[in-house]
PDB file of C-alpha atoms in Angstrom:
ATOM      1  CA  MET A   5     -14.564  19.637   2.625  1.00  0.00           C
ATOM      2  CA  VAL A   6     -11.192  18.111   1.807  1.00  0.00           C
ATOM      3  CA  ASN A   7      -9.449  19.422  -1.306  1.00  0.00           C
ATOM      4  CA  VAL A   8      -7.612  16.515  -2.909  1.00  0.00           C
ATOM      5  CA  ILE A   9      -4.817  16.225  -5.515  1.00  0.00           C
ATOM      6  CA  VAL A  10      -4.604  12.757  -7.105  1.00  0.00           C
ATOM      7  CA  CYS A  11      -1.256  11.667  -8.509  1.00  0.00           C
ATOM      8  CA  GLY A  12      -1.496   9.122 -11.327  1.00  0.00           C
ATOM      9  CA  ALA A  13      -4.990  10.467 -11.928  1.00  0.00           C
ATOM     10  CA  CYS A  14      -5.685   8.400 -15.047  1.00  0.00           C
ATOM     11  CA  GLY A  15      -4.296   5.087 -13.796  1.00  0.00           C
ATOM     12  CA  ARG A  16      -6.438   2.275 -12.408  1.00  0.00           C
ATOM     13  CA  MET A  17      -6.378   3.543  -8.848  1.00  0.00           C
ATOM     14  CA  GLY A  18      -6.234   7.245  -9.636  1.00  0.00           C
ATOM     15  CA  SER A  19      -9.299   7.252 -11.870  1.00  0.00           C
ATOM     16  CA  ALA A  20     -11.215   5.080  -9.393  1.00  0.00           C
ATOM     17  CA  ILE A  21     -10.345   7.479  -6.546  1.00  0.00           C
ATOM     18  CA  ILE A  22     -11.557  10.458  -8.527  1.00  0.00           C
ATOM     19  CA  ASN A  23     -14.818   8.748  -9.522  1.00  0.00           C
ATOM     20  CA  MET A  24     -15.603   7.726  -5.925  1.00  0.00           C
ATOM     21  CA  ALA A  25     -14.578  11.107  -4.485  1.00  0.00           C
ATOM     22  CA  LYS A  26     -16.935  12.894  -6.900  1.00  0.00           C
ATOM     23  CA  GLN A  27     -19.829  10.999  -5.265  1.00  0.00           C
ATOM     24  CA  ASP A  28     -18.871  12.182  -1.775  1.00  0.00           C
ATOM     25  CA  LYS A  29     -19.765  15.727  -0.746  1.00  0.00           C
ATOM     26  CA  ASP A  30     -16.838  15.767   1.676  1.00  0.00           C
ATOM     27  CA  PHE A  31     -14.290  15.794  -1.165  1.00  0.00           C
ATOM     28  CA  ASN A  32     -13.302  18.211  -3.881  1.00  0.00           C
ATOM     29  CA  ILE A  33     -10.836  17.058  -6.540  1.00  0.00           C
ATOM     30  CA  VAL A  34      -8.811  20.186  -7.285  1.00  0.00           C
ATOM     31  CA  ALA A  35      -6.113  18.659  -9.520  1.00  0.00           C
ATOM     32  CA  GLY A  36      -4.506  15.500 -10.794  1.00  0.00           C
ATOM     33  CA  THR A  37      -1.157  14.637 -12.289  1.00  0.00           C
ATOM     34  CA  GLU A  38      -0.148  12.289 -15.088  1.00  0.00           C
ATOM     35  CA  ILE A  39       3.085  11.339 -16.800  1.00  0.00           C
ATOM     36  CA  ASP A  40       4.419  13.785 -19.382  1.00  0.00           C
ATOM     37  CA  GLY A  41       2.894  13.093 -22.773  1.00  0.00           C
ATOM     38  CA  SER A  42      -0.350  11.621 -21.458  1.00  0.00           C
ATOM     39  CA  PRO A  43      -3.297  12.434 -23.760  1.00  0.00           C
ATOM     40  CA  SER A  44      -5.323  13.314 -20.655  1.00  0.00           C
ATOM     41  CA  ILE A  45      -3.265  16.441 -19.986  1.00  0.00           C
ATOM     42  CA  GLY A  46      -4.470  19.866 -21.012  1.00  0.00           C
ATOM     43  CA  ASN A  47      -7.551  20.446 -23.125  1.00  0.00           C
ATOM     44  CA  LYS A  48      -8.968  16.933 -22.644  1.00  0.00           C
ATOM     45  CA  ASN A  49      -9.109  17.501 -18.901  1.00  0.00           C
ATOM     46  CA  PRO A  50      -8.085  20.925 -17.537  1.00  0.00           C
ATOM     47  CA  LEU A  51      -7.638  19.528 -14.020  1.00  0.00           C
ATOM     48  CA  ILE A  52      -4.835  17.181 -15.145  1.00  0.00           C
ATOM     49  CA  VAL A  53      -1.259  18.486 -15.293  1.00  0.00           C
ATOM     50  CA  LYS A  54       2.100  16.884 -15.999  1.00  0.00           C
ATOM     51  CA  SER A  55       3.778  15.142 -13.087  1.00  0.00           C
ATOM     52  CA  SER A  56       6.717  17.489 -13.610  1.00  0.00           C
ATOM     53  CA  ASP A  57       4.357  20.427 -12.981  1.00  0.00           C
ATOM     54  CA  MET A  58       3.123  19.113  -9.632  1.00  0.00           C
ATOM     55  CA  GLU A  59       4.542  22.162  -7.867  1.00  0.00           C
ATOM     56  CA  SER A  60       2.117  24.429  -9.789  1.00  0.00           C
ATOM     57  CA  VAL A  61      -0.940  22.784  -8.162  1.00  0.00           C
ATOM     58  CA  VAL A  62       0.256  21.509  -4.801  1.00  0.00           C
ATOM     59  CA  ASN A  63      -0.842  24.610  -2.893  1.00  0.00           C
ATOM     60  CA  SER A  64      -4.463  24.111  -3.981  1.00  0.00           C
ATOM     61  CA  GLY A  65      -4.894  20.856  -2.078  1.00  0.00           C
ATOM     62  CA  ASP A  66      -5.339  19.858   1.547  1.00  0.00           C
ATOM     63  CA  VAL A  67      -4.189  16.266   0.916  1.00  0.00           C
ATOM     64  CA  ILE A  68      -2.238  14.573  -1.873  1.00  0.00           C
ATOM     65  CA  ILE A  69      -3.112  10.969  -2.728  1.00  0.00           C
ATOM     66  CA  ASP A  70      -0.295   9.099  -4.491  1.00  0.00           C
ATOM     67  CA  PHE A  71      -0.615   5.647  -6.125  1.00  0.00           C
ATOM     68  CA  THR A  72       2.132   5.944  -8.713  1.00  0.00           C
ATOM     69  CA  ILE A  73       5.648   4.489  -8.914  1.00  0.00           C
ATOM     70  CA  ALA A  74       8.443   4.699  -6.362  1.00  0.00           C
ATOM     71  CA  SER A  75      10.584   7.320  -8.134  1.00  0.00           C
ATOM     72  CA  ASN A  76       7.606   9.662  -8.646  1.00  0.00           C
ATOM     73  CA  THR A  77       6.297   9.106  -5.110  1.00  0.00           C
ATOM     74  CA  VAL A  78       9.647  10.112  -3.618  1.00  0.00           C
ATOM     75  CA  LYS A  79       9.587  13.367  -5.619  1.00  0.00           C
ATOM     76  CA  ASN A  80       6.047  14.072  -4.447  1.00  0.00           C
ATOM     77  CA  ILE A  81       6.967  13.401  -0.823  1.00  0.00           C
ATOM     78  CA  GLU A  82       9.903  15.791  -1.088  1.00  0.00           C
ATOM     79  CA  LEU A  83       7.614  18.416  -2.623  1.00  0.00           C
ATOM     80  CA  ALA A  84       5.021  17.835   0.110  1.00  0.00           C
ATOM     81  CA  VAL A  85       7.701  18.603   2.713  1.00  0.00           C
ATOM     82  CA  LYS A  86       8.692  21.743   0.843  1.00  0.00           C
ATOM     83  CA  LYS A  87       5.063  22.925   0.667  1.00  0.00           C
ATOM     84  CA  ASN A  88       4.009  21.571   4.081  1.00  0.00           C
ATOM     85  CA  ALA A  89       1.352  19.361   2.461  1.00  0.00           C
ATOM     86  CA  LYS A  90      -0.235  16.179   3.798  1.00  0.00           C
ATOM     87  CA  ILE A  91       0.068  13.019   1.711  1.00  0.00           C
ATOM     88  CA  VAL A  92      -1.533   9.562   1.507  1.00  0.00           C
ATOM     89  CA  VAL A  93       0.830   7.023  -0.103  1.00  0.00           C
ATOM     90  CA  GLY A  94      -0.399   3.717  -1.496  1.00  0.00           C
ATOM     91  CA  THR A  95       2.510   3.130  -3.899  1.00  0.00           C
ATOM     92  CA  THR A  96       4.005  -0.349  -3.715  1.00  0.00           C
ATOM     93  CA  GLY A  97       7.516  -1.463  -4.611  1.00  0.00           C
ATOM     94  CA  LEU A  98       9.212   1.123  -2.389  1.00  0.00           C
ATOM     95  CA  THR A  99      12.800   0.274  -1.500  1.00  0.00           C
ATOM     96  CA  ASP A 100      14.231   0.565   2.014  1.00  0.00           C
ATOM     97  CA  GLU A 101      15.878   3.773   0.850  1.00  0.00           C
ATOM     98  CA  ASN A 102      12.525   5.125  -0.395  1.00  0.00           C
ATOM     99  CA  LYS A 103      10.915   4.232   2.935  1.00  0.00           C
ATOM    100  CA  GLU A 104      13.671   6.082   4.761  1.00  0.00           C
ATOM    101  CA  VAL A 105      12.824   9.208   2.758  1.00  0.00           C
ATOM    102  CA  LEU A 106       9.187   8.760   3.755  1.00  0.00           C
ATOM    103  CA  LYS A 107      10.068   8.256   7.414  1.00  0.00           C
ATOM    104  CA  LYS A 108      12.278  11.347   7.502  1.00  0.00           C
ATOM    105  CA  ALA A 109       9.589  13.423   5.789  1.00  0.00           C
ATOM    106  CA  SER A 110       7.068  12.383   8.451  1.00  0.00           C
ATOM    107  CA  GLU A 111       9.065  14.365  10.999  1.00  0.00           C
ATOM    108  CA  LYS A 112       7.787  17.501   9.237  1.00  0.00           C
ATOM    109  CA  ILE A 113       4.481  16.548   7.606  1.00  0.00           C
ATOM    110  CA  SER A 114       1.666  14.069   8.214  1.00  0.00           C
ATOM    111  CA  ILE A 115       1.734  10.930   6.054  1.00  0.00           C
ATOM    112  CA  VAL A 116      -0.453   7.822   5.817  1.00  0.00           C
ATOM    113  CA  PHE A 117       1.500   4.987   4.154  1.00  0.00           C
ATOM    114  CA  ALA A 118       0.001   1.558   3.523  1.00  0.00           C
ATOM    115  CA  PRO A 119       0.607  -0.882   0.679  1.00  0.00           C
ATOM    116  CA  ASN A 120      -3.043  -1.927   0.985  1.00  0.00           C
ATOM    117  CA  MET A 121      -5.755   0.359   2.306  1.00  0.00           C
ATOM    118  CA  SER A 122      -8.650  -2.100   2.501  1.00  0.00           C
ATOM    119  CA  THR A 123     -10.307  -2.693   5.868  1.00  0.00           C
ATOM    120  CA  GLY A 124     -10.098  -6.471   5.415  1.00  0.00           C
ATOM    121  CA  ILE A 125      -6.360  -6.633   4.824  1.00  0.00           C
ATOM    122  CA  ASN A 126      -5.609  -4.423   7.794  1.00  0.00           C
ATOM    123  CA  LEU A 127      -7.745  -6.655  10.030  1.00  0.00           C
ATOM    124  CA  LEU A 128      -5.906  -9.632   8.521  1.00  0.00           C
ATOM    125  CA  LEU A 129      -2.540  -8.201   9.583  1.00  0.00           C
ATOM    126  CA  ASP A 130      -3.544  -8.364  13.238  1.00  0.00           C
ATOM    127  CA  ILE A 131      -5.003 -11.830  12.828  1.00  0.00           C
ATOM    128  CA  VAL A 132      -1.936 -13.415  11.199  1.00  0.00           C
ATOM    129  CA  GLU A 133       0.474 -11.811  13.652  1.00  0.00           C
ATOM    130  CA  ASN A 134      -1.560 -13.180  16.548  1.00  0.00           C
ATOM    131  CA  ILE A 135      -1.718 -16.667  14.978  1.00  0.00           C
ATOM    132  CA  ALA A 136       2.035 -16.606  14.364  1.00  0.00           C
ATOM    133  CA  LYS A 137       2.596 -15.865  18.045  1.00  0.00           C
ATOM    134  CA  LYS A 138       0.388 -18.794  19.081  1.00  0.00           C
ATOM    135  CA  ILE A 139       1.865 -21.420  16.736  1.00  0.00           C
ATOM    136  CA  PRO A 140       5.469 -20.375  15.985  1.00  0.00           C
ATOM    137  CA  ASN A 141       6.414 -23.959  15.044  1.00  0.00           C
ATOM    138  CA  TYR A 142       4.016 -24.069  12.072  1.00  0.00           C
ATOM    139  CA  ASP A 143       5.487 -23.506   8.586  1.00  0.00           C
ATOM    140  CA  THR A 144       4.209 -20.246   7.089  1.00  0.00           C
ATOM    141  CA  GLU A 145       3.823 -19.588   3.368  1.00  0.00           C
ATOM    142  CA  ILE A 146       2.152 -16.635   1.631  1.00  0.00           C
ATOM    143  CA  VAL A 147       0.756 -16.737  -1.909  1.00  0.00           C
ATOM    144  CA  GLU A 148      -0.517 -13.667  -3.729  1.00  0.00           C
ATOM    145  CA  ILE A 149      -2.206 -13.331  -7.132  1.00  0.00           C
ATOM    146  CA  HIS A 150      -2.539 -10.133  -9.148  1.00  0.00           C
ATOM    147  CA  HIS A 151      -3.430  -9.010 -12.664  1.00  0.00           C
ATOM    148  CA  ASN A 152      -0.942  -9.377 -15.494  1.00  0.00           C
ATOM    149  CA  LYS A 153      -0.202  -5.638 -15.646  1.00  0.00           C
ATOM    150  CA  LYS A 154       1.217  -5.362 -12.115  1.00  0.00           C
ATOM    151  CA  LYS A 155       4.851  -4.310 -12.284  1.00  0.00           C
ATOM    152  CA  ASP A 156       6.257  -5.174  -8.844  1.00  0.00           C
ATOM    153  CA  SER A 157       6.397  -8.532  -7.118  1.00  0.00           C
ATOM    154  CA  PRO A 158       5.771  -9.760  -4.604  1.00  0.00           C
ATOM    155  CA  SER A 159       2.953  -7.366  -3.790  1.00  0.00           C
ATOM    156  CA  GLY A 160       3.410  -4.792  -1.050  1.00  0.00           C
ATOM    157  CA  THR A 161       0.511  -6.466   0.753  1.00  0.00           C
ATOM    158  CA  ALA A 162       2.234  -9.872   0.701  1.00  0.00           C
ATOM    159  CA  LEU A 163       5.367  -8.257   2.105  1.00  0.00           C
ATOM    160  CA  ARG A 164       3.338  -6.552   4.840  1.00  0.00           C
ATOM    161  CA  LEU A 165       1.662  -9.849   5.748  1.00  0.00           C
ATOM    162  CA  ALA A 166       5.082 -11.511   5.874  1.00  0.00           C
ATOM    163  CA  GLU A 167       6.310  -8.736   8.165  1.00  0.00           C
ATOM    164  CA  ALA A 168       3.327  -9.364  10.449  1.00  0.00           C
ATOM    165  CA  VAL A 169       4.146 -13.077  10.616  1.00  0.00           C
ATOM    166  CA  ALA A 170       7.823 -12.305  11.272  1.00  0.00           C
ATOM    167  CA  ALA A 171       6.822  -9.924  14.070  1.00  0.00           C
ATOM    168  CA  GLY A 172       4.706 -12.700  15.578  1.00  0.00           C
ATOM    169  CA  HIS A 173       7.799 -14.913  15.525  1.00  0.00           C
ATOM    170  CA  ASN A 174       9.963 -12.110  16.915  1.00  0.00           C
ATOM    171  CA  LYS A 175      12.047 -12.228  13.747  1.00  0.00           C
ATOM    172  CA  ASN A 176      13.163  -9.806  11.044  1.00  0.00           C
ATOM    173  CA  LEU A 177      11.738 -10.596   7.605  1.00  0.00           C
ATOM    174  CA  ASN A 178      15.109  -9.783   6.004  1.00  0.00           C
ATOM    175  CA  ASP A 179      16.539 -12.761   7.902  1.00  0.00           C
ATOM    176  CA  VAL A 180      13.788 -15.347   7.289  1.00  0.00           C
ATOM    177  CA  GLY A 181      11.991 -14.332   4.079  1.00  0.00           C
ATOM    178  CA  VAL A 182      12.292 -16.626   1.045  1.00  0.00           C
ATOM    179  CA  PHE A 183      10.938 -15.338  -2.269  1.00  0.00           C
ATOM    180  CA  GLY A 184       9.915 -18.293  -4.425  1.00  0.00           C
ATOM    181  CA  ARG A 185      11.843 -21.542  -4.711  1.00  0.00           C
ATOM    182  CA  HIS A 186      13.590 -23.103  -7.662  1.00  0.00           C
ATOM    183  CA  GLY A 187      16.352 -25.697  -7.927  1.00  0.00           C
ATOM    184  CA  ALA A 188      17.506 -29.005  -6.529  1.00  0.00           C
ATOM    185  CA  SER A 189      18.515 -27.733  -3.075  1.00  0.00           C
ATOM    186  CA  THR A 190      15.480 -25.868  -1.745  1.00  0.00           C
ATOM    187  CA  LEU A 191      14.702 -27.901   1.374  1.00  0.00           C
ATOM    188  CA  ARG A 192      12.598 -25.728   3.642  1.00  0.00           C
ATOM    189  CA  LYS A 193      14.198 -24.419   6.804  1.00  0.00           C
ATOM    190  CA  PRO A 194      11.938 -24.309   9.897  1.00  0.00           C
ATOM    191  CA  GLU A 195      12.218 -20.542  10.370  1.00  0.00           C
ATOM    192  CA  GLU A 196      11.490 -19.595   6.764  1.00  0.00           C
ATOM    193  CA  ILE A 197       8.532 -17.460   5.682  1.00  0.00           C
ATOM    194  CA  GLY A 198       7.835 -18.199   2.020  1.00  0.00           C
ATOM    195  CA  ILE A 199       6.398 -15.475  -0.238  1.00  0.00           C
ATOM    196  CA  HIS A 200       5.181 -16.397  -3.737  1.00  0.00           C
ATOM    197  CA  ALA A 201       3.761 -14.251  -6.557  1.00  0.00           C
ATOM    198  CA  VAL A 202       1.328 -15.295  -9.313  1.00  0.00           C
ATOM    199  CA  ARG A 203       0.339 -13.029 -12.203  1.00  0.00           C
ATOM    200  CA  GLY A 204      -2.567 -13.424 -14.579  1.00  0.00           C
ATOM    201  CA  GLY A 205      -5.776 -11.983 -16.023  1.00  0.00           C
ATOM    202  CA  ASP A 206      -7.408  -9.064 -14.283  1.00  0.00           C
ATOM    203  CA  VAL A 207      -7.236 -10.263 -10.669  1.00  0.00           C
ATOM    204  CA  CYS A 208      -7.482  -7.264  -8.314  1.00  0.00           C
ATOM    205  CA  GLY A 209      -5.639  -8.990  -5.505  1.00  0.00           C
ATOM    206  CA  ASP A 210      -5.861 -12.345  -3.708  1.00  0.00           C
ATOM    207  CA  HIS A 211      -3.692 -13.089  -0.651  1.00  0.00           C
ATOM    208  CA  THR A 212      -3.567 -16.327   1.334  1.00  0.00           C
ATOM    209  CA  VAL A 213      -1.436 -17.079   4.380  1.00  0.00           C
ATOM    210  CA  TYR A 214      -0.858 -20.792   5.087  1.00  0.00           C
ATOM    211  CA  PHE A 215       0.094 -22.046   8.541  1.00  0.00           C
ATOM    212  CA  ALA A 216       1.063 -25.703   8.015  1.00  0.00           C
ATOM    213  CA  GLY A 217       1.527 -28.028  10.973  1.00  0.00           C
ATOM    214  CA  VAL A 218       1.507 -31.768  11.547  1.00  0.00           C
ATOM    215  CA  GLY A 219      -1.759 -33.150  10.188  1.00  0.00           C
ATOM    216  CA  GLU A 220      -3.419 -29.774   9.589  1.00  0.00           C
ATOM    217  CA  VAL A 221      -3.220 -26.545   7.616  1.00  0.00           C
ATOM    218  CA  ILE A 222      -4.786 -23.211   8.564  1.00  0.00           C
ATOM    219  CA  GLU A 223      -5.577 -20.918   5.600  1.00  0.00           C
ATOM    220  CA  ILE A 224      -6.352 -17.221   6.080  1.00  0.00           C
ATOM    221  CA  SER A 225      -7.416 -15.492   2.853  1.00  0.00           C
ATOM    222  CA  HIS A 226      -8.475 -12.092   1.588  1.00  0.00           C
ATOM    223  CA  ARG A 227      -9.881 -11.500  -1.905  1.00  0.00           C
ATOM    224  CA  ALA A 228     -10.440  -8.074  -3.396  1.00  0.00           C
ATOM    225  CA  THR A 229     -13.343  -8.450  -5.821  1.00  0.00           C
ATOM    226  CA  SER A 230     -12.886  -4.852  -7.023  1.00  0.00           C
ATOM    227  CA  ARG A 231     -10.620  -1.893  -6.307  1.00  0.00           C
ATOM    228  CA  ASP A 232     -13.431  -0.196  -4.426  1.00  0.00           C
ATOM    229  CA  CYS A 233     -12.164  -1.474  -1.059  1.00  0.00           C
ATOM    230  CA  LEU A 234      -8.766   0.123  -1.743  1.00  0.00           C
ATOM    231  CA  VAL A 235     -10.282   3.361  -3.051  1.00  0.00           C
ATOM    232  CA  SER A 236     -12.626   3.667  -0.083  1.00  0.00           C
ATOM    233  CA  GLY A 237      -9.655   3.180   2.253  1.00  0.00           C
ATOM    234  CA  ALA A 238      -7.586   5.809   0.482  1.00  0.00           C
ATOM    235  CA  LEU A 239     -10.402   8.359   0.815  1.00  0.00           C
ATOM    236  CA  LYS A 240     -10.929   7.458   4.490  1.00  0.00           C
ATOM    237  CA  ALA A 241      -7.182   8.045   4.982  1.00  0.00           C
ATOM    238  CA  ALA A 242      -7.341  11.425   3.240  1.00  0.00           C
ATOM    239  CA  LYS A 243     -10.297  12.571   5.346  1.00  0.00           C
ATOM    240  CA  TRP A 244      -8.697  11.298   8.576  1.00  0.00           C
ATOM    241  CA  LEU A 245      -5.287  12.815   7.736  1.00  0.00           C
ATOM    242  CA  ALA A 246      -6.649  16.303   7.084  1.00  0.00           C
ATOM    243  CA  GLY A 247      -6.629  17.148  10.793  1.00  0.00           C
ATOM    244  CA  LYS A 248      -3.565  15.250  11.973  1.00  0.00           C
ATOM    245  CA  PRO A 249      -0.133  16.591  13.040  1.00  0.00           C
ATOM    246  CA  ALA A 250       3.164  15.518  11.515  1.00  0.00           C
ATOM    247  CA  GLY A 251       3.848  11.813  11.810  1.00  0.00           C
ATOM    248  CA  LEU A 252       3.944   8.515   9.960  1.00  0.00           C
ATOM    249  CA  TYR A 253       0.600   6.731  10.154  1.00  0.00           C
ATOM    250  CA  ASP A 254      -0.821   3.554   8.599  1.00  0.00           C
ATOM    251  CA  MET A 255      -4.322   2.270   7.911  1.00  0.00           C
ATOM    252  CA  ARG A 256      -4.619   0.678  11.311  1.00  0.00           C
ATOM    253  CA  ASP A 257      -4.340   4.210  12.756  1.00  0.00           C
ATOM    254  CA  VAL A 258      -7.003   5.390  10.303  1.00  0.00           C
ATOM    255  CA  LEU A 259      -9.342   2.513  11.106  1.00  0.00           C
ATOM    256  CA  GLY A 260      -8.789   2.721  14.886  1.00  0.00           C
ATOM    257  CA  LEU A 261      -7.327  -0.787  15.056  1.00  0.00           C
ATOM    258  CA  LYS A 262      -4.306   0.153  17.180  1.00  0.00           C
TER     259      LYS A 262
END
């Protein structure tokens, strides 16, 4: 049995992770954390503690699952290093500096980091990178749609798809990525990879990669109809990570796609 601590336990992903884990005999939810002042802390749910009190529960878990915000995730990663804990990170909106903290931490502890933990998206990453290698002269654009409560844009998944395309072109996304277009002088350059964000309603997550050539367009899409695909992936990652040595892993490691 894997003892799990869920950070952001009362958020959309956190509560879904707890509900699914309770239905699986291989998991035991030993604690959860929430922002200070949350009505879920204390008497309403004795398993939930303040995020600032994470250190008081970290030793009770085998694996931490974190789908929170960048600043909180960095603190939890640093605490995981201090306590030699394993951690699954699904937080999006991490900066390059945040990712460097994560990378350095993986020298001492085992970490699974993926902006999207669904099986479909991680299969899609391989597909779009391979297509990009085969048709490097096609214009590539990525459009993602998420619910109106999502804070960061573009989505971490869209960025990861763009990185896969850039890798297929043997380019660095920092050099060729274009995030939206507005103005009178936005003529597309051949090497560009366009990334565009749409927000509205309660959309869990739609991602489409367009490869546009002369006389034809290839569209590769993934639609999350519920968060269950992400939750299932996070729990697979936690179970897989429980026996792994220090290192930085992603969902393609977990799913055996590498």
